[in-house]
């Protein structure tokens, strides 16, 4: 599995866009990028995923660079409820590969 | 749908005691997972199952056993609890599909275990 690198923490003002970066320079062609978040001590929650193209859903946008070596999760209008640890995960679909959760980025949305 | 549920929510054990954590899902998912999360760390995979009657070891399987007798249930057992097993345990499930949304895991609320 490709490994990911994320900053340990970030701050964002409420109402502003939160841009969370992730480096995955060893990603291979069949590996997807997934983003999850964990609010306080709850179970992780799926946010979004992508392979090559940028993706958007009701929660966030995912921007993947053309070489696929990095990506950015964008929360367009961060709220206090978005304060959480955000995990960037790269996973292929071959047998035996599982999600690897690193320490993630702790996002603090400030009033 | 209740999604993924875990029983119990919290438990205190003494060293050497045994217990079983239950994970149940009502989404007809084939794959199920058990993770542990220690303070300030990411999740680590203990065991997983790709279908009824099958299990496999993850990253940190020592000290744990699992069973998947029914598709909807995945049990995690601690035969002789140790203080190092104090952690939060999360169960997850996902459908069979490969790639993309088929790989998305759905997590339970967690079980907090304290071993004294």
PDB file of N, CA and C in Angstrom, chain B residues 28-116:
ATOM      1  N   UNK B  28     -25.879  -6.107   4.976  1.00  0.00           N
ATOM      2  CA  UNK B  28     -25.574  -7.265   4.136  1.00  0.00           C
ATOM      3  C   UNK B  28     -24.167  -7.183   3.533  1.00  0.00           C
ATOM      4  N   UNK B  29     -23.247  -6.575   4.289  1.00  0.00           N
ATOM      5  CA  UNK B  29     -21.873  -6.454   3.822  1.00  0.00           C
ATOM      6  C   UNK B  29     -21.107  -7.754   4.007  1.00  0.00           C
ATOM      7  N   UNK B  30     -20.250  -8.037   3.016  1.00  0.00           N
ATOM      8  CA  UNK B  30     -19.424  -9.237   3.087  1.00  0.00           C
ATOM      9  C   UNK B  30     -18.205  -9.041   3.998  1.00  0.00           C
ATOM     10  N   UNK B  31     -17.579  -7.893   3.899  1.00  0.00           N
ATOM     11  CA  UNK B  31     -16.336  -7.657   4.608  1.00  0.00           C
ATOM     12  C   UNK B  31     -16.603  -7.001   5.959  1.00  0.00           C
ATOM     13  N   UNK B  32     -15.891  -7.494   6.967  1.00  0.00           N
ATOM     14  CA  UNK B  32     -15.953  -6.865   8.279  1.00  0.00           C
ATOM     15  C   UNK B  32     -14.559  -6.787   8.881  1.00  0.00           C
ATOM     16  N   UNK B  33     -14.350  -5.782   9.737  1.00  0.00           N
ATOM     17  CA  UNK B  33     -13.017  -5.483  10.254  1.00  0.00           C
ATOM     18  C   UNK B  33     -13.081  -5.152  11.738  1.00  0.00           C
ATOM     19  N   UNK B  34     -12.013  -5.469  12.448  1.00  0.00           N
ATOM     20  CA  UNK B  34     -11.810  -4.989  13.808  1.00  0.00           C
ATOM     21  C   UNK B  34     -10.510  -4.188  13.855  1.00  0.00           C
ATOM     22  N   UNK B  35     -10.611  -2.958  14.394  1.00  0.00           N
ATOM     23  CA  UNK B  35      -9.474  -2.079  14.585  1.00  0.00           C
ATOM     24  C   UNK B  35      -9.348  -1.745  16.065  1.00  0.00           C
ATOM     25  N   UNK B  36      -8.159  -1.344  16.453  1.00  0.00           N
ATOM     26  CA  UNK B  36      -7.966  -0.725  17.759  1.00  0.00           C
ATOM     27  C   UNK B  36      -7.320   0.639  17.567  1.00  0.00           C
ATOM     28  N   UNK B  37      -7.662   1.537  18.477  1.00  0.00           N
ATOM     29  CA  UNK B  37      -7.106   2.880  18.414  1.00  0.00           C
ATOM     30  C   UNK B  37      -6.615   3.272  19.799  1.00  0.00           C
ATOM     31  N   UNK B  38      -5.328   3.520  19.900  1.00  0.00           N
ATOM     32  CA  UNK B  38      -4.723   3.975  21.134  1.00  0.00           C
ATOM     33  C   UNK B  38      -4.662   5.496  21.127  1.00  0.00           C
ATOM     34  N   UNK B  39      -4.577   6.105  22.293  1.00  0.00           N
ATOM     35  CA  UNK B  39      -4.635   7.572  22.377  1.00  0.00           C
ATOM     36  C   UNK B  39      -3.659   8.268  21.436  1.00  0.00           C
ATOM     37  N   UNK B  40      -4.164   9.218  20.667  1.00  0.00           N
ATOM     38  CA  UNK B  40      -3.330  10.018  19.780  1.00  0.00           C
ATOM     39  C   UNK B  40      -2.823   9.306  18.549  1.00  0.00           C
ATOM     40  N   UNK B  41      -3.328   8.125  18.304  1.00  0.00           N
ATOM     41  CA  UNK B  41      -2.830   7.355  17.162  1.00  0.00           C
ATOM     42  C   UNK B  41      -3.952   7.042  16.187  1.00  0.00           C
ATOM     43  N   UNK B  42      -3.555   6.612  15.017  1.00  0.00           N
ATOM     44  CA  UNK B  42      -4.527   6.160  14.038  1.00  0.00           C
ATOM     45  C   UNK B  42      -5.029   4.766  14.379  1.00  0.00           C
ATOM     46  N   UNK B  43      -5.906   4.257  13.528  1.00  0.00           N
ATOM     47  CA  UNK B  43      -6.463   2.933  13.753  1.00  0.00           C
ATOM     48  C   UNK B  43      -5.504   1.862  13.235  1.00  0.00           C
ATOM     49  N   UNK B  44      -5.451   0.759  13.950  1.00  0.00           N
ATOM     50  CA  UNK B  44      -4.634  -0.376  13.507  1.00  0.00           C
ATOM     51  C   UNK B  44      -5.524  -1.594  13.360  1.00  0.00           C
ATOM     52  N   UNK B  45      -5.350  -2.303  12.264  1.00  0.00           N
ATOM     53  CA  UNK B  45      -6.208  -3.434  11.943  1.00  0.00           C
ATOM     54  C   UNK B  45      -5.804  -4.666  12.746  1.00  0.00           C
ATOM     55  N   UNK B  46      -6.769  -5.275  13.418  1.00  0.00           N
ATOM     56  CA  UNK B  46      -6.504  -6.462  14.237  1.00  0.00           C
ATOM     57  C   UNK B  46      -6.765  -7.727  13.422  1.00  0.00           C
ATOM     58  N   UNK B  47      -7.997  -7.908  13.007  1.00  0.00           N
ATOM     59  CA  UNK B  47      -8.406  -9.030  12.183  1.00  0.00           C
ATOM     60  C   UNK B  47      -9.480  -8.529  11.226  1.00  0.00           C
ATOM     61  N   UNK B  48      -9.703  -9.301  10.174  1.00  0.00           N
ATOM     62  CA  UNK B  48     -10.778  -8.973   9.266  1.00  0.00           C
ATOM     63  C   UNK B  48     -11.379 -10.241   8.685  1.00  0.00           C
ATOM     64  N   UNK B  49     -12.513 -10.068   8.032  1.00  0.00           N
ATOM     65  CA  UNK B  49     -13.220 -11.215   7.459  1.00  0.00           C
ATOM     66  C   UNK B  49     -13.790 -10.813   6.101  1.00  0.00           C
ATOM     67  N   UNK B  50     -13.622 -11.701   5.138  1.00  0.00           N
ATOM     68  CA  UNK B  50     -14.128 -11.406   3.804  1.00  0.00           C
ATOM     69  C   UNK B  50     -15.412 -12.168   3.511  1.00  0.00           C
ATOM     70  N   UNK B  51     -15.960 -12.823   4.515  1.00  0.00           N
ATOM     71  CA  UNK B  51     -17.216 -13.525   4.331  1.00  0.00           C
ATOM     72  C   UNK B  51     -17.477 -14.453   5.501  1.00  0.00           C
ATOM     73  N   UNK B  52     -18.708 -14.928   5.571  1.00  0.00           N
ATOM     74  CA  UNK B  52     -19.105 -15.839   6.640  1.00  0.00           C
ATOM     75  C   UNK B  52     -18.159 -17.035   6.697  1.00  0.00           C
ATOM     76  N   UNK B  53     -17.685 -17.322   7.892  1.00  0.00           N
ATOM     77  CA  UNK B  53     -16.819 -18.465   8.087  1.00  0.00           C
ATOM     78  C   UNK B  53     -15.355 -18.254   7.755  1.00  0.00           C
ATOM     79  N   UNK B  54     -14.982 -17.046   7.329  1.00  0.00           N
ATOM     80  CA  UNK B  54     -13.577 -16.768   6.986  1.00  0.00           C
ATOM     81  C   UNK B  54     -13.059 -15.610   7.816  1.00  0.00           C
ATOM     82  N   UNK B  55     -11.806 -15.718   8.258  1.00  0.00           N
ATOM     83  CA  UNK B  55     -11.146 -14.630   8.969  1.00  0.00           C
ATOM     84  C   UNK B  55      -9.682 -14.575   8.567  1.00  0.00           C
ATOM     85  N   UNK B  56      -9.066 -13.440   8.786  1.00  0.00           N
ATOM     86  CA  UNK B  56      -7.654 -13.271   8.460  1.00  0.00           C
ATOM     87  C   UNK B  56      -7.025 -12.294   9.429  1.00  0.00           C
ATOM     88  N   UNK B  57      -5.710 -12.410   9.602  1.00  0.00           N
ATOM     89  CA  UNK B  57      -4.996 -11.541  10.526  1.00  0.00           C
ATOM     90  C   UNK B  57      -4.696 -10.203   9.878  1.00  0.00           C
ATOM     91  N   UNK B  58      -4.736  -9.179  10.711  1.00  0.00           N
ATOM     92  CA  UNK B  58      -4.355  -7.855  10.267  1.00  0.00           C
ATOM     93  C   UNK B  58      -2.979  -7.500  10.767  1.00  0.00           C
ATOM     94  N   UNK B  59      -2.817  -6.230  11.114  1.00  0.00           N
ATOM     95  CA  UNK B  59      -1.506  -5.709  11.514  1.00  0.00           C
ATOM     96  C   UNK B  59      -1.112  -6.126  12.937  1.00  0.00           C
ATOM     97  N   UNK B  60      -2.077  -6.163  13.860  1.00  0.00           N
ATOM     98  CA  UNK B  60      -1.791  -6.429  15.272  1.00  0.00           C
ATOM     99  C   UNK B  60      -2.715  -7.513  15.830  1.00  0.00           C
ATOM    100  N   UNK B  61      -2.590  -8.766  15.375  1.00  0.00           N
ATOM    101  CA  UNK B  61      -3.553  -9.809  15.770  1.00  0.00           C
ATOM    102  C   UNK B  61      -3.265 -10.506  17.102  1.00  0.00           C
ATOM    103  N   UNK B  62      -2.040 -10.346  17.633  1.00  0.00           N
ATOM    104  CA  UNK B  62      -1.666 -11.135  18.806  1.00  0.00           C
ATOM    105  C   UNK B  62      -2.518 -10.783  20.008  1.00  0.00           C
ATOM    106  N   UNK B  63      -2.999 -11.846  20.688  1.00  0.00           N
ATOM    107  CA  UNK B  63      -3.804 -11.655  21.880  1.00  0.00           C
ATOM    108  C   UNK B  63      -5.296 -11.591  21.609  1.00  0.00           C
ATOM    109  N   UNK B  64      -5.664 -11.691  20.339  1.00  0.00           N
ATOM    110  CA  UNK B  64      -7.072 -11.607  19.941  1.00  0.00           C
ATOM    111  C   UNK B  64      -7.463 -12.800  19.073  1.00  0.00           C
ATOM    112  N   UNK B  65      -8.730 -13.185  19.187  1.00  0.00           N
ATOM    113  CA  UNK B  65      -9.278 -14.152  18.243  1.00  0.00           C
ATOM    114  C   UNK B  65     -10.612 -13.627  17.744  1.00  0.00           C
ATOM    115  N   UNK B  66     -11.019 -14.107  16.580  1.00  0.00           N
ATOM    116  CA  UNK B  66     -12.248 -13.614  15.974  1.00  0.00           C
ATOM    117  C   UNK B  66     -13.045 -14.780  15.410  1.00  0.00           C
ATOM    118  N   UNK B  67     -14.332 -14.542  15.225  1.00  0.00           N
ATOM    119  CA  UNK B  67     -15.186 -15.536  14.574  1.00  0.00           C
ATOM    120  C   UNK B  67     -16.266 -14.826  13.786  1.00  0.00           C
ATOM    121  N   UNK B  68     -16.640 -15.448  12.671  1.00  0.00           N
ATOM    122  CA  UNK B  68     -17.677 -14.895  11.785  1.00  0.00           C
ATOM    123  C   UNK B  68     -18.614 -16.038  11.427  1.00  0.00           C
ATOM    124  N   UNK B  69     -19.409 -16.442  12.390  1.00  0.00           N
ATOM    125  CA  UNK B  69     -20.314 -17.574  12.192  1.00  0.00           C
ATOM    126  C   UNK B  69     -21.538 -17.154  11.385  1.00  0.00           C
ATOM    127  N   UNK B  70     -21.944 -15.896  11.530  1.00  0.00           N
ATOM    128  CA  UNK B  70     -23.053 -15.363  10.763  1.00  0.00           C
ATOM    129  C   UNK B  70     -22.561 -14.159   9.979  1.00  0.00           C
ATOM    130  N   UNK B  71     -23.110 -13.960   8.825  1.00  0.00           N
ATOM    131  CA  UNK B  71     -22.651 -12.873   7.959  1.00  0.00           C
ATOM    132  C   UNK B  71     -22.750 -11.522   8.639  1.00  0.00           C
ATOM    133  N   UNK B  72     -23.787 -11.328   9.448  1.00  0.00           N
ATOM    134  CA  UNK B  72     -24.024 -10.012  10.011  1.00  0.00           C
ATOM    135  C   UNK B  72     -23.233  -9.749  11.276  1.00  0.00           C
ATOM    136  N   UNK B  73     -22.587 -10.765  11.834  1.00  0.00           N
ATOM    137  CA  UNK B  73     -21.896 -10.595  13.113  1.00  0.00           C
ATOM    138  C   UNK B  73     -20.411 -10.928  12.994  1.00  0.00           C
ATOM    139  N   UNK B  74     -19.599 -10.137  13.696  1.00  0.00           N
ATOM    140  CA  UNK B  74     -18.156 -10.378  13.741  1.00  0.00           C
ATOM    141  C   UNK B  74     -17.734 -10.206  15.189  1.00  0.00           C
ATOM    142  N   UNK B  75     -17.248 -11.272  15.811  1.00  0.00           N
ATOM    143  CA  UNK B  75     -16.912 -11.263  17.216  1.00  0.00           C
ATOM    144  C   UNK B  75     -15.404 -11.170  17.415  1.00  0.00           C
ATOM    145  N   UNK B  76     -15.015 -10.344  18.371  1.00  0.00           N
ATOM    146  CA  UNK B  76     -13.604 -10.200  18.747  1.00  0.00           C
ATOM    147  C   UNK B  76     -13.444 -10.682  20.176  1.00  0.00           C
ATOM    148  N   UNK B  77     -12.567 -11.661  20.379  1.00  0.00           N
ATOM    149  CA  UNK B  77     -12.365 -12.230  21.703  1.00  0.00           C
ATOM    150  C   UNK B  77     -11.000 -11.924  22.271  1.00  0.00           C
ATOM    151  N   UNK B  78     -10.995 -11.658  23.577  1.00  0.00           N
ATOM    152  CA  UNK B  78      -9.754 -11.529  24.324  1.00  0.00           C
ATOM    153  C   UNK B  78      -9.761 -12.677  25.325  1.00  0.00           C
ATOM    154  N   UNK B  79      -8.871 -13.621  25.172  1.00  0.00           N
ATOM    155  CA  UNK B  79      -8.863 -14.799  26.043  1.00  0.00           C
ATOM    156  C   UNK B  79      -8.291 -14.491  27.411  1.00  0.00           C
ATOM    157  N   UNK B  80      -7.251 -13.668  27.457  1.00  0.00           N
ATOM    158  CA  UNK B  80      -6.601 -13.322  28.718  1.00  0.00           C
ATOM    159  C   UNK B  80      -6.156 -11.871  28.609  1.00  0.00           C
ATOM    160  N   UNK B  81      -7.017 -10.980  29.059  1.00  0.00           N
ATOM    161  CA  UNK B  81      -6.776  -9.558  28.839  1.00  0.00           C
ATOM    162  C   UNK B  81      -5.512  -9.064  29.540  1.00  0.00           C
ATOM    163  N   UNK B  82      -4.823  -8.139  28.876  1.00  0.00           N
ATOM    164  CA  UNK B  82      -3.616  -7.521  29.417  1.00  0.00           C
ATOM    165  C   UNK B  82      -3.776  -6.005  29.394  1.00  0.00           C
ATOM    166  N   UNK B  83      -3.111  -5.289  30.287  1.00  0.00           N
ATOM    167  CA  UNK B  83      -3.226  -3.821  30.284  1.00  0.00           C
ATOM    168  C   UNK B  83      -2.877  -3.195  28.933  1.00  0.00           C
ATOM    169  N   UNK B  84      -2.005  -3.840  28.159  1.00  0.00           N
ATOM    170  CA  UNK B  84      -1.645  -3.315  26.830  1.00  0.00           C
ATOM    171  C   UNK B  84      -2.814  -3.361  25.852  1.00  0.00           C
ATOM    172  N   UNK B  85      -3.869  -4.050  26.212  1.00  0.00           N
ATOM    173  CA  UNK B  85      -5.045  -4.117  25.355  1.00  0.00           C
ATOM    174  C   UNK B  85      -6.082  -3.049  25.702  1.00  0.00           C
ATOM    175  N   UNK B  86      -5.749  -2.201  26.650  1.00  0.00           N
ATOM    176  CA  UNK B  86      -6.579  -1.031  26.916  1.00  0.00           C
ATOM    177  C   UNK B  86      -6.580  -0.151  25.673  1.00  0.00           C
ATOM    178  N   UNK B  87      -7.764   0.078  25.126  1.00  0.00           N
ATOM    179  CA  UNK B  87      -7.850   0.790  23.865  1.00  0.00           C
ATOM    180  C   UNK B  87      -9.319   1.043  23.528  1.00  0.00           C
ATOM    181  N   UNK B  88      -9.536   1.712  22.420  1.00  0.00           N
ATOM    182  CA  UNK B  88     -10.878   1.823  21.852  1.00  0.00           C
ATOM    183  C   UNK B  88     -10.924   0.917  20.641  1.00  0.00           C
ATOM    184  N   UNK B  89     -11.933   0.079  20.598  1.00  0.00           N
ATOM    185  CA  UNK B  89     -12.046  -0.897  19.518  1.00  0.00           C
ATOM    186  C   UNK B  89     -13.184  -0.493  18.575  1.00  0.00           C
ATOM    187  N   UNK B  90     -12.848  -0.437  17.299  1.00  0.00           N
ATOM    188  CA  UNK B  90     -13.830  -0.087  16.288  1.00  0.00           C
ATOM    189  C   UNK B  90     -14.034  -1.247  15.336  1.00  0.00           C
ATOM    190  N   UNK B  91     -15.273  -1.445  15.000  1.00  0.00           N
ATOM    191  CA  UNK B  91     -15.648  -2.423  13.997  1.00  0.00           C
ATOM    192  C   UNK B  91     -16.076  -1.662  12.735  1.00  0.00           C
ATOM    193  N   UNK B  92     -15.850  -2.277  11.590  1.00  0.00           N
ATOM    194  CA  UNK B  92     -16.263  -1.662  10.334  1.00  0.00           C
ATOM    195  C   UNK B  92     -16.723  -2.748   9.385  1.00  0.00           C
ATOM    196  N   UNK B  93     -17.522  -2.354   8.406  1.00  0.00           N
ATOM    197  CA  UNK B  93     -17.941  -3.291   7.369  1.00  0.00           C
ATOM    198  C   UNK B  93     -17.976  -2.574   6.033  1.00  0.00           C
ATOM    199  N   UNK B  94     -17.918  -3.363   4.968  1.00  0.00           N
ATOM    200  CA  UNK B  94     -18.048  -2.779   3.637  1.00  0.00           C
ATOM    201  C   UNK B  94     -18.580  -3.824   2.684  1.00  0.00           C
ATOM    202  N   UNK B  95     -19.160  -3.375   1.566  1.00  0.00           N
ATOM    203  CA  UNK B  95     -19.637  -4.333   0.571  1.00  0.00           C
ATOM    204  C   UNK B  95     -18.490  -4.944  -0.207  1.00  0.00           C
ATOM    205  N   UNK B  96     -18.836  -5.821  -1.148  1.00  0.00           N
ATOM    206  CA  UNK B  96     -17.832  -6.609  -1.849  1.00  0.00           C
ATOM    207  C   UNK B  96     -17.116  -5.849  -2.955  1.00  0.00           C
ATOM    208  N   UNK B  97     -17.737  -4.825  -3.481  1.00  0.00           N
ATOM    209  CA  UNK B  97     -17.225  -4.166  -4.669  1.00  0.00           C
ATOM    210  C   UNK B  97     -15.775  -3.753  -4.581  1.00  0.00           C
ATOM    211  N   UNK B  98     -15.098  -3.761  -5.716  1.00  0.00           N
ATOM    212  CA  UNK B  98     -13.689  -3.390  -5.754  1.00  0.00           C
ATOM    213  C   UNK B  98     -13.543  -1.996  -6.319  1.00  0.00           C
ATOM    214  N   UNK B  99     -12.677  -1.251  -5.720  1.00  0.00           N
ATOM    215  CA  UNK B  99     -12.403   0.090  -6.195  1.00  0.00           C
ATOM    216  C   UNK B  99     -13.499   1.068  -5.845  1.00  0.00           C
ATOM    217  N   UNK B 100     -13.113   2.297  -5.609  1.00  0.00           N
ATOM    218  CA  UNK B 100     -14.086   3.360  -5.422  1.00  0.00           C
ATOM    219  C   UNK B 100     -15.022   3.169  -4.248  1.00  0.00           C
ATOM    220  N   UNK B 101     -16.305   3.415  -4.482  1.00  0.00           N
ATOM    221  CA  UNK B 101     -17.257   3.407  -3.378  1.00  0.00           C
ATOM    222  C   UNK B 101     -17.400   2.014  -2.793  1.00  0.00           C
ATOM    223  N   UNK B 102     -17.132   0.986  -3.547  1.00  0.00           N
ATOM    224  CA  UNK B 102     -17.215  -0.373  -3.031  1.00  0.00           C
ATOM    225  C   UNK B 102     -16.226  -0.646  -1.930  1.00  0.00           C
ATOM    226  N   UNK B 103     -15.186   0.167  -1.856  1.00  0.00           N
ATOM    227  CA  UNK B 103     -14.180  -0.027  -0.832  1.00  0.00           C
ATOM    228  C   UNK B 103     -14.480   0.775   0.432  1.00  0.00           C
ATOM    229  N   UNK B 104     -15.523   1.564   0.410  1.00  0.00           N
ATOM    230  CA  UNK B 104     -15.806   2.432   1.544  1.00  0.00           C
ATOM    231  C   UNK B 104     -16.204   1.628   2.753  1.00  0.00           C
ATOM    232  N   UNK B 105     -15.572   1.910   3.874  1.00  0.00           N
ATOM    233  CA  UNK B 105     -15.878   1.214   5.121  1.00  0.00           C
ATOM    234  C   UNK B 105     -16.803   2.053   5.978  1.00  0.00           C
ATOM    235  N   UNK B 106     -17.721   1.363   6.654  1.00  0.00           N
ATOM    236  CA  UNK B 106     -18.674   2.009   7.550  1.00  0.00           C
ATOM    237  C   UNK B 106     -18.354   1.550   8.967  1.00  0.00           C
ATOM    238  N   UNK B 107     -18.156   2.509   9.841  1.00  0.00           N
ATOM    239  CA  UNK B 107     -17.663   2.213  11.186  1.00  0.00           C
ATOM    240  C   UNK B 107     -18.762   2.255  12.234  1.00  0.00           C
ATOM    241  N   UNK B 108     -18.556   1.430  13.262  1.00  0.00           N
ATOM    242  CA  UNK B 108     -19.400   1.483  14.446  1.00  0.00           C
ATOM    243  C   UNK B 108     -18.930   2.561  15.398  1.00  0.00           C
ATOM    244  N   UNK B 109     -19.658   2.743  16.515  1.00  0.00           N
ATOM    245  CA  UNK B 109     -19.353   3.826  17.452  1.00  0.00           C
ATOM    246  C   UNK B 109     -18.173   3.540  18.373  1.00  0.00           C
ATOM    247  N   UNK B 110     -17.720   2.303  18.417  1.00  0.00           N
ATOM    248  CA  UNK B 110     -16.564   1.975  19.247  1.00  0.00           C
ATOM    249  C   UNK B 110     -16.923   1.344  20.574  1.00  0.00           C
ATOM    250  N   UNK B 111     -15.991   0.569  21.094  1.00  0.00           N
ATOM    251  CA  UNK B 111     -16.069  -0.006  22.439  1.00  0.00           C
ATOM    252  C   UNK B 111     -14.819   0.404  23.189  1.00  0.00           C
ATOM    253  N   UNK B 112     -15.020   1.053  24.332  1.00  0.00           N
ATOM    254  CA  UNK B 112     -13.886   1.480  25.143  1.00  0.00           C
ATOM    255  C   UNK B 112     -13.588   0.432  26.191  1.00  0.00           C
ATOM    256  N   UNK B 113     -12.371  -0.113  26.138  1.00  0.00           N
ATOM    257  CA  UNK B 113     -11.974  -1.190  27.023  1.00  0.00           C
ATOM    258  C   UNK B 113     -10.825  -0.734  27.905  1.00  0.00           C
ATOM    259  N   UNK B 114     -10.995  -0.939  29.199  1.00  0.00           N
ATOM    260  CA  UNK B 114      -9.951  -0.617  30.161  1.00  0.00           C
ATOM    261  C   UNK B 114      -9.578  -1.905  30.869  1.00  0.00           C
ATOM    262  N   UNK B 115      -8.304  -2.266  30.789  1.00  0.00           N
ATOM    263  CA  UNK B 115      -7.811  -3.472  31.453  1.00  0.00           C
ATOM    264  C   UNK B 115      -6.911  -3.044  32.605  1.00  0.00           C
ATOM    265  N   UNK B 116      -7.308  -3.427  33.804  1.00  0.00           N
ATOM    266  CA  UNK B 116      -6.553  -3.024  35.011  1.00  0.00           C
ATOM    267  C   UNK B 116      -5.550  -4.089  35.439  1.00  0.00           C
TER     268      UNK B 116
END
